[in-house]
Amino acid sequence: MYLIKWNSTITSTIWRSYCSAAKRGRNYELHTINVLNRIGLQLNHCGGAYDKGIDFRGYWNLNDSVQLKVIGDCKNLNIACGPAYIRLLNGALDREPDGTIGILVSRKG
């Protein structure tokens, strides 16, 4: 399991001051994709209305012969993500091919 934590307090304060909630959410999704792409994942944004709980999808190339399919959900909340969000991601994974990895990204635990 890989855990990545970065400090987004300053940028989130700026987003909160000048953007709508929808735009802050989209900015958080794009920021997350950018960070994950930098560590070797190849992700594309697919979030929006009716996204069925998937904000990004793509592949993680572990080596030349192993490529894992990845989907992910971002939660830019001021509270901790509870088990309900994990169940939602699990439901999204049920609609994907076997072997797909799900990533839940949250600001608050």
mmCIF file of N, CA and C in Angstrom:
data_model
loop_
_atom_site.group_PDB
_atom_site.id
_atom_site.type_symbol
_atom_site.label_atom_id
_atom_site.label_comp_id
_atom_site.label_asym_id
_atom_site.label_seq_id
_atom_site.Cartn_x
_atom_site.Cartn_y
_atom_site.Cartn_z
ATOM 1 N N MET A 1 0.852 -1.176 0.000
ATOM 2 C CA MET A 1 0.000 0.000 0.000
ATOM 3 C C MET A 1 0.895 1.236 0.000
ATOM 4 N N TYR A 2 0.539 2.198 -0.804
ATOM 5 C CA TYR A 2 1.276 3.444 -0.865
ATOM 6 C C TYR A 2 0.416 4.551 -0.268
ATOM 7 N N LEU A 3 0.977 5.300 0.649
ATOM 8 C CA LEU A 3 0.284 6.437 1.232
ATOM 9 C C LEU A 3 1.063 7.697 0.891
ATOM 10 N N ILE A 4 0.380 8.674 0.381
ATOM 11 C CA ILE A 4 1.025 9.930 0.003
ATOM 12 C C ILE A 4 0.308 11.044 0.735
ATOM 13 N N LYS A 5 1.077 11.912 1.374
ATOM 14 C CA LYS A 5 0.465 13.046 2.062
ATOM 15 C C LYS A 5 1.217 14.304 1.646
ATOM 16 N N TRP A 6 0.468 15.316 1.270
ATOM 17 C CA TRP A 6 1.085 16.592 0.962
ATOM 18 C C TRP A 6 0.259 17.674 1.633
ATOM 19 N N ASN A 7 0.902 18.780 1.924
ATOM 20 C CA ASN A 7 0.229 19.860 2.633
ATOM 21 C C ASN A 7 -0.462 20.757 1.618
ATOM 22 N N SER A 8 -1.790 20.719 1.653
ATOM 23 C CA SER A 8 -2.549 21.540 0.716
ATOM 24 C C SER A 8 -3.332 22.626 1.441
ATOM 25 N N THR A 9 -2.909 22.968 2.675
ATOM 26 C CA THR A 9 -3.637 23.949 3.468
ATOM 27 C C THR A 9 -3.651 25.317 2.790
ATOM 28 N N ILE A 10 -2.507 25.766 2.306
ATOM 29 C CA ILE A 10 -2.433 27.098 1.707
ATOM 30 C C ILE A 10 -3.255 27.157 0.426
ATOM 31 N N THR A 11 -3.086 26.175 -0.446
ATOM 32 C CA THR A 11 -3.822 26.209 -1.707
ATOM 33 C C THR A 11 -5.314 26.050 -1.473
ATOM 34 N N SER A 12 -5.701 25.225 -0.497
ATOM 35 C CA SER A 12 -7.135 25.056 -0.256
ATOM 36 C C SER A 12 -7.744 26.331 0.301
ATOM 37 N N THR A 13 -6.979 27.104 1.096
ATOM 38 C CA THR A 13 -7.484 28.373 1.608
ATOM 39 C C THR A 13 -7.714 29.351 0.459
ATOM 40 N N ILE A 14 -6.801 29.375 -0.490
ATOM 41 C CA ILE A 14 -6.960 30.253 -1.646
ATOM 42 C C ILE A 14 -8.177 29.825 -2.459
ATOM 43 N N TRP A 15 -8.334 28.517 -2.717
ATOM 44 C CA TRP A 15 -9.469 28.029 -3.485
ATOM 45 C C TRP A 15 -10.773 28.393 -2.796
ATOM 46 N N ARG A 16 -10.823 28.251 -1.459
ATOM 47 C CA ARG A 16 -12.049 28.526 -0.729
ATOM 48 C C ARG A 16 -12.427 29.998 -0.841
ATOM 49 N N SER A 17 -11.438 30.857 -0.901
ATOM 50 C CA SER A 17 -11.708 32.286 -0.925
ATOM 51 C C SER A 17 -12.259 32.759 -2.260
ATOM 52 N N TYR A 18 -11.807 32.187 -3.355
ATOM 53 C CA TYR A 18 -12.103 32.744 -4.664
ATOM 54 C C TYR A 18 -12.952 31.870 -5.582
ATOM 55 N N CYS A 19 -13.247 30.642 -5.200
ATOM 56 C CA CYS A 19 -13.908 29.719 -6.113
ATOM 57 C C CYS A 19 -15.194 29.161 -5.525
ATOM 58 N N SER A 20 -16.058 28.719 -6.410
ATOM 59 C CA SER A 20 -17.266 28.023 -5.973
ATOM 60 C C SER A 20 -16.881 26.634 -5.462
ATOM 61 N N ALA A 21 -17.789 25.981 -4.761
ATOM 62 C CA ALA A 21 -17.520 24.643 -4.228
ATOM 63 C C ALA A 21 -17.222 23.657 -5.358
ATOM 64 N N ALA A 22 -17.956 23.751 -6.460
ATOM 65 C CA ALA A 22 -17.720 22.841 -7.589
ATOM 66 C C ALA A 22 -16.332 23.061 -8.182
ATOM 67 N N LYS A 23 -15.921 24.305 -8.312
ATOM 68 C CA LYS A 23 -14.607 24.585 -8.881
ATOM 69 C C LYS A 23 -13.496 24.151 -7.927
ATOM 70 N N ARG A 24 -13.703 24.334 -6.613
ATOM 71 C CA ARG A 24 -12.707 23.855 -5.642
ATOM 72 C C ARG A 24 -12.556 22.343 -5.748
ATOM 73 N N GLY A 25 -13.695 21.638 -5.890
ATOM 74 C CA GLY A 25 -13.637 20.187 -6.029
ATOM 75 C C GLY A 25 -12.892 19.755 -7.268
ATOM 76 N N ARG A 26 -13.166 20.415 -8.377
ATOM 77 C CA ARG A 26 -12.483 20.080 -9.634
ATOM 78 C C ARG A 26 -10.991 20.396 -9.537
ATOM 79 N N ASN A 27 -10.641 21.530 -8.922
ATOM 80 C CA ASN A 27 -9.233 21.881 -8.733
ATOM 81 C C ASN A 27 -8.524 20.838 -7.876
ATOM 82 N N TYR A 28 -9.201 20.358 -6.839
ATOM 83 C CA TYR A 28 -8.622 19.328 -5.971
ATOM 84 C C TYR A 28 -8.398 18.035 -6.759
ATOM 85 N N GLU A 29 -9.350 17.666 -7.587
ATOM 86 C CA GLU A 29 -9.206 16.469 -8.422
ATOM 87 C C GLU A 29 -8.017 16.611 -9.372
ATOM 88 N N LEU A 30 -7.900 17.754 -10.034
ATOM 89 C CA LEU A 30 -6.794 17.968 -10.974
ATOM 90 C C LEU A 30 -5.446 18.000 -10.256
ATOM 91 N N HIS A 31 -5.411 18.587 -9.058
ATOM 92 C CA HIS A 31 -4.183 18.628 -8.253
ATOM 93 C C HIS A 31 -3.773 17.205 -7.866
ATOM 94 N N THR A 32 -4.739 16.402 -7.457
ATOM 95 C CA THR A 32 -4.476 15.014 -7.085
ATOM 96 C C THR A 32 -3.922 14.226 -8.265
ATOM 97 N N ILE A 33 -4.539 14.381 -9.420
ATOM 98 C CA ILE A 33 -4.068 13.683 -10.626
ATOM 99 C C ILE A 33 -2.641 14.091 -10.954
ATOM 100 N N ASN A 34 -2.336 15.371 -10.835
ATOM 101 C CA ASN A 34 -0.994 15.868 -11.113
ATOM 102 C C ASN A 34 0.032 15.224 -10.181
ATOM 103 N N VAL A 35 -0.282 15.145 -8.892
ATOM 104 C CA VAL A 35 0.644 14.546 -7.926
ATOM 105 C C VAL A 35 0.834 13.056 -8.215
ATOM 106 N N LEU A 36 -0.252 12.336 -8.459
ATOM 107 C CA LEU A 36 -0.144 10.900 -8.731
ATOM 108 C C LEU A 36 0.563 10.617 -10.050
ATOM 109 N N ASN A 37 0.384 11.465 -11.041
ATOM 110 C CA ASN A 37 1.103 11.296 -12.315
ATOM 111 C C ASN A 37 2.603 11.465 -12.117
ATOM 112 N N ARG A 38 2.988 12.339 -11.186
ATOM 113 C CA ARG A 38 4.414 12.562 -10.928
ATOM 114 C C ARG A 38 5.102 11.349 -10.314
ATOM 115 N N ILE A 39 4.347 10.456 -9.665
ATOM 116 C CA ILE A 39 4.977 9.273 -9.070
ATOM 117 C C ILE A 39 4.797 8.030 -9.942
ATOM 118 N N GLY A 40 4.346 8.214 -11.187
ATOM 119 C CA GLY A 40 4.353 7.109 -12.132
ATOM 120 C C GLY A 40 3.011 6.594 -12.605
ATOM 121 N N LEU A 41 1.911 7.125 -12.104
ATOM 122 C CA LEU A 41 0.613 6.705 -12.613
ATOM 123 C C LEU A 41 0.295 7.509 -13.868
ATOM 124 N N GLN A 42 -0.539 6.961 -14.733
ATOM 125 C CA GLN A 42 -0.979 7.666 -15.943
ATOM 126 C C GLN A 42 -2.485 7.817 -15.841
ATOM 127 N N LEU A 43 -2.935 8.960 -15.339
ATOM 128 C CA LEU A 43 -4.343 9.166 -15.020
ATOM 129 C C LEU A 43 -4.948 10.277 -15.853
ATOM 130 N N ASN A 44 -6.246 10.153 -16.097
ATOM 131 C CA ASN A 44 -7.020 11.184 -16.777
ATOM 132 C C ASN A 44 -8.209 11.562 -15.913
ATOM 133 N N HIS A 45 -8.574 12.815 -15.957
ATOM 134 C CA HIS A 45 -9.722 13.306 -15.199
ATOM 135 C C HIS A 45 -11.005 12.878 -15.899
ATOM 136 N N CYS A 46 -11.957 12.380 -15.124
ATOM 137 C CA CYS A 46 -13.255 12.016 -15.704
ATOM 138 C C CYS A 46 -14.389 12.389 -14.752
ATOM 139 N N GLY A 47 -14.092 13.215 -13.767
ATOM 140 C CA GLY A 47 -15.109 13.606 -12.798
ATOM 141 C C GLY A 47 -16.068 14.627 -13.370
ATOM 142 N N GLY A 48 -17.155 14.810 -12.676
ATOM 143 C CA GLY A 48 -18.181 15.755 -13.086
ATOM 144 C C GLY A 48 -19.537 15.215 -12.690
ATOM 145 N N ALA A 49 -20.568 15.876 -13.134
ATOM 146 C CA ALA A 49 -21.912 15.391 -12.853
ATOM 147 C C ALA A 49 -22.082 14.005 -13.470
ATOM 148 N N TYR A 50 -22.715 13.128 -12.752
ATOM 149 C CA TYR A 50 -22.986 11.759 -13.220
ATOM 150 C C TYR A 50 -21.707 10.963 -13.469
ATOM 151 N N ASP A 51 -20.671 11.208 -12.675
ATOM 152 C CA ASP A 51 -19.416 10.464 -12.855
ATOM 153 C C ASP A 51 -19.437 9.088 -12.185
ATOM 154 N N LYS A 52 -20.527 8.748 -11.514
ATOM 155 C CA LYS A 52 -20.704 7.451 -10.851
ATOM 156 C C LYS A 52 -19.609 7.173 -9.838
ATOM 157 N N GLY A 53 -19.135 8.226 -9.173
ATOM 158 C CA GLY A 53 -18.154 8.063 -8.107
ATOM 159 C C GLY A 53 -16.721 7.924 -8.560
ATOM 160 N N ILE A 54 -16.453 8.156 -9.821
ATOM 161 C CA ILE A 54 -15.086 8.040 -10.331
ATOM 162 C C ILE A 54 -14.631 9.414 -10.820
ATOM 163 N N ASP A 55 -13.569 9.934 -10.199
ATOM 164 C CA ASP A 55 -13.041 11.239 -10.587
ATOM 165 C C ASP A 55 -11.851 11.135 -11.530
ATOM 166 N N PHE A 56 -11.131 10.030 -11.461
ATOM 167 C CA PHE A 56 -10.022 9.822 -12.397
ATOM 168 C C PHE A 56 -9.876 8.335 -12.663
ATOM 169 N N ARG A 57 -9.304 8.039 -13.827
ATOM 170 C CA ARG A 57 -9.026 6.656 -14.197
ATOM 171 C C ARG A 57 -7.788 6.620 -15.072
ATOM 172 N N GLY A 58 -7.150 5.471 -15.087
ATOM 173 C CA GLY A 58 -5.952 5.318 -15.908
ATOM 174 C C GLY A 58 -5.230 4.043 -15.553
ATOM 175 N N TYR A 59 -3.893 4.087 -15.655
ATOM 176 C CA TYR A 59 -3.074 2.902 -15.469
ATOM 177 C C TYR A 59 -1.873 3.205 -14.589
ATOM 178 N N TRP A 60 -1.403 2.149 -13.935
ATOM 179 C CA TRP A 60 -0.179 2.216 -13.149
ATOM 180 C C TRP A 60 0.743 1.154 -13.702
ATOM 181 N N ASN A 61 1.789 1.577 -14.390
ATOM 182 C CA ASN A 61 2.763 0.658 -14.975
ATOM 183 C C ASN A 61 3.824 0.341 -13.925
ATOM 184 N N LEU A 62 3.760 -0.868 -13.367
ATOM 185 C CA LEU A 62 4.727 -1.254 -12.337
ATOM 186 C C LEU A 62 6.062 -1.636 -12.949
ATOM 187 N N ASN A 63 6.029 -2.277 -14.091
ATOM 188 C CA ASN A 63 7.233 -2.565 -14.874
ATOM 189 C C ASN A 63 6.789 -2.786 -16.313
ATOM 190 N N ASP A 64 7.687 -3.276 -17.149
ATOM 191 C CA ASP A 64 7.360 -3.420 -18.567
ATOM 192 C C ASP A 64 6.228 -4.409 -18.831
ATOM 193 N N SER A 65 6.021 -5.369 -17.924
ATOM 194 C CA SER A 65 5.023 -6.398 -18.195
ATOM 195 C C SER A 65 3.778 -6.306 -17.307
ATOM 196 N N VAL A 66 3.792 -5.447 -16.294
ATOM 197 C CA VAL A 66 2.659 -5.360 -15.371
ATOM 198 C C VAL A 66 2.035 -3.968 -15.446
ATOM 199 N N GLN A 67 0.776 -3.921 -15.853
ATOM 200 C CA GLN A 67 0.034 -2.670 -15.930
ATOM 201 C C GLN A 67 -1.295 -2.871 -15.193
ATOM 202 N N LEU A 68 -1.514 -2.068 -14.157
ATOM 203 C CA LEU A 68 -2.729 -2.168 -13.364
ATOM 204 C C LEU A 68 -3.700 -1.062 -13.749
ATOM 205 N N LYS A 69 -4.969 -1.405 -13.871
ATOM 206 C CA LYS A 69 -5.998 -0.408 -14.124
ATOM 207 C C LYS A 69 -6.352 0.251 -12.794
ATOM 208 N N VAL A 70 -6.518 1.576 -12.809
ATOM 209 C CA VAL A 70 -6.767 2.345 -11.589
ATOM 210 C C VAL A 70 -7.964 3.256 -11.795
ATOM 211 N N ILE A 71 -8.824 3.321 -10.769
ATOM 212 C CA ILE A 71 -9.858 4.360 -10.708
ATOM 213 C C ILE A 71 -9.718 5.053 -9.371
ATOM 214 N N GLY A 72 -10.219 6.277 -9.270
ATOM 215 C CA GLY A 72 -10.095 6.979 -8.007
ATOM 216 C C GLY A 72 -11.195 7.988 -7.779
ATOM 217 N N ASP A 73 -11.381 8.295 -6.510
ATOM 218 C CA ASP A 73 -12.381 9.254 -6.071
ATOM 219 C C ASP A 73 -11.704 10.240 -5.136
ATOM 220 N N CYS A 74 -11.953 11.525 -5.317
ATOM 221 C CA CYS A 74 -11.385 12.575 -4.484
ATOM 222 C C CYS A 74 -12.467 13.184 -3.611
ATOM 223 N N LYS A 75 -12.141 13.417 -2.345
ATOM 224 C CA LYS A 75 -13.059 14.057 -1.409
ATOM 225 C C LYS A 75 -12.342 15.245 -0.775
ATOM 226 N N ASN A 76 -12.740 16.431 -1.174
ATOM 227 C CA ASN A 76 -12.157 17.659 -0.656
ATOM 228 C C ASN A 76 -13.067 18.170 0.465
ATOM 229 N N LEU A 77 -13.085 17.443 1.572
ATOM 230 C CA LEU A 77 -13.994 17.732 2.678
ATOM 231 C C LEU A 77 -13.243 18.290 3.874
ATOM 232 N N ASN A 78 -13.952 19.013 4.720
ATOM 233 C CA ASN A 78 -13.366 19.524 5.955
ATOM 234 C C ASN A 78 -13.542 18.549 7.113
ATOM 235 N N ILE A 79 -14.116 17.381 6.842
ATOM 236 C CA ILE A 79 -14.284 16.343 7.846
ATOM 237 C C ILE A 79 -13.630 15.068 7.333
ATOM 238 N N ALA A 80 -13.385 14.140 8.248
ATOM 239 C CA ALA A 80 -12.772 12.874 7.852
ATOM 240 C C ALA A 80 -13.747 12.052 7.014
ATOM 241 N N CYS A 81 -13.206 11.323 6.060
ATOM 242 C CA CYS A 81 -14.019 10.419 5.254
ATOM 243 C C CYS A 81 -14.381 9.205 6.096
ATOM 244 N N GLY A 82 -15.641 8.915 6.173
ATOM 245 C CA GLY A 82 -16.098 7.758 6.920
ATOM 246 C C GLY A 82 -16.220 6.537 6.039
ATOM 247 N N PRO A 83 -16.738 5.438 6.609
ATOM 248 C CA PRO A 83 -16.867 4.193 5.859
ATOM 249 C C PRO A 83 -17.807 4.290 4.666
ATOM 250 N N ALA A 84 -18.731 5.236 4.683
ATOM 251 C CA ALA A 84 -19.668 5.375 3.559
ATOM 252 C C ALA A 84 -18.930 5.671 2.256
ATOM 253 N N TYR A 85 -17.868 6.461 2.316
ATOM 254 C CA TYR A 85 -17.112 6.797 1.105
ATOM 255 C C TYR A 85 -16.346 5.582 0.582
ATOM 256 N N ILE A 86 -15.878 4.737 1.487
ATOM 257 C CA ILE A 86 -15.202 3.514 1.061
ATOM 258 C C ILE A 86 -16.206 2.569 0.408
ATOM 259 N N ARG A 87 -17.410 2.496 0.951
ATOM 260 C CA ARG A 87 -18.451 1.657 0.336
ATOM 261 C C ARG A 87 -18.812 2.171 -1.054
ATOM 262 N N LEU A 88 -18.860 3.493 -1.232
ATOM 263 C CA LEU A 88 -19.152 4.055 -2.556
ATOM 264 C C LEU A 88 -18.060 3.689 -3.563
ATOM 265 N N LEU A 89 -16.812 3.779 -3.135
ATOM 266 C CA LEU A 89 -15.711 3.409 -4.028
ATOM 267 C C LEU A 89 -15.765 1.920 -4.335
ATOM 268 N N ASN A 90 -16.107 1.115 -3.336
ATOM 269 C CA ASN A 90 -16.233 -0.322 -3.561
ATOM 270 C C ASN A 90 -17.342 -0.613 -4.574
ATOM 271 N N GLY A 91 -18.450 0.128 -4.509
ATOM 272 C CA GLY A 91 -19.512 -0.028 -5.496
ATOM 273 C C GLY A 91 -19.049 0.336 -6.893
ATOM 274 N N ALA A 92 -18.232 1.391 -7.002
ATOM 275 C CA ALA A 92 -17.680 1.767 -8.308
ATOM 276 C C ALA A 92 -16.737 0.675 -8.821
ATOM 277 N N LEU A 93 -15.970 0.070 -7.914
ATOM 278 C CA LEU A 93 -15.055 -1.003 -8.321
ATOM 279 C C LEU A 93 -15.811 -2.238 -8.802
ATOM 280 N N ASP A 94 -17.000 -2.464 -8.268
ATOM 281 C CA ASP A 94 -17.804 -3.612 -8.709
ATOM 282 C C ASP A 94 -18.185 -3.504 -10.180
ATOM 283 N N ARG A 95 -18.248 -2.296 -10.718
ATOM 284 C CA ARG A 95 -18.609 -2.095 -12.123
ATOM 285 C C ARG A 95 -17.395 -2.129 -13.055
ATOM 286 N N GLU A 96 -16.208 -2.302 -12.488
ATOM 287 C CA GLU A 96 -14.965 -2.315 -13.270
ATOM 288 C C GLU A 96 -14.477 -3.747 -13.466
ATOM 289 N N PRO A 97 -13.586 -3.959 -14.435
ATOM 290 C CA PRO A 97 -13.023 -5.304 -14.637
ATOM 291 C C PRO A 97 -12.242 -5.776 -13.402
ATOM 292 N N ASP A 98 -12.154 -7.094 -13.245
ATOM 293 C CA ASP A 98 -11.382 -7.658 -12.131
ATOM 294 C C ASP A 98 -9.943 -7.174 -12.193
ATOM 295 N N GLY A 99 -9.357 -6.945 -11.029
ATOM 296 C CA GLY A 99 -7.972 -6.496 -10.951
ATOM 297 C C GLY A 99 -7.809 -4.996 -10.923
ATOM 298 N N THR A 100 -8.900 -4.249 -11.030
ATOM 299 C CA THR A 100 -8.826 -2.784 -10.982
ATOM 300 C C THR A 100 -8.580 -2.334 -9.549
ATOM 301 N N ILE A 101 -7.696 -1.364 -9.388
ATOM 302 C CA ILE A 101 -7.366 -0.817 -8.078
ATOM 303 C C ILE A 101 -8.141 0.474 -7.872
ATOM 304 N N GLY A 102 -8.674 0.652 -6.668
ATOM 305 C CA GLY A 102 -9.395 1.877 -6.320
ATOM 306 C C GLY A 102 -8.573 2.717 -5.372
ATOM 307 N N ILE A 103 -8.539 4.027 -5.602
ATOM 308 C CA ILE A 103 -7.803 4.956 -4.750
ATOM 309 C C ILE A 103 -8.791 6.008 -4.246
ATOM 310 N N LEU A 104 -8.852 6.170 -2.927
ATOM 311 C CA LEU A 104 -9.679 7.206 -2.315
ATOM 312 C C LEU A 104 -8.734 8.266 -1.763
ATOM 313 N N VAL A 105 -8.890 9.496 -2.223
ATOM 314 C CA VAL A 105 -8.029 10.598 -1.804
ATOM 315 C C VAL A 105 -8.859 11.577 -1.009
ATOM 316 N N SER A 106 -8.367 11.946 0.181
ATOM 317 C CA SER A 106 -9.104 12.846 1.058
ATOM 318 C C SER A 106 -8.154 13.818 1.733
ATOM 319 N N ARG A 107 -8.646 15.020 1.991
ATOM 320 C CA ARG A 107 -7.847 15.994 2.740
ATOM 321 C C ARG A 107 -7.780 15.662 4.214
ATOM 322 N N LYS A 108 -8.825 15.074 4.740
ATOM 323 C CA LYS A 108 -8.934 14.863 6.194
ATOM 324 C C LYS A 108 -9.145 13.401 6.539
ATOM 325 N N GLY A 109 -8.153 12.587 6.439
ATOM 326 C CA GLY A 109 -8.210 11.212 6.925
ATOM 327 C C GLY A 109 -9.245 10.296 6.391
#
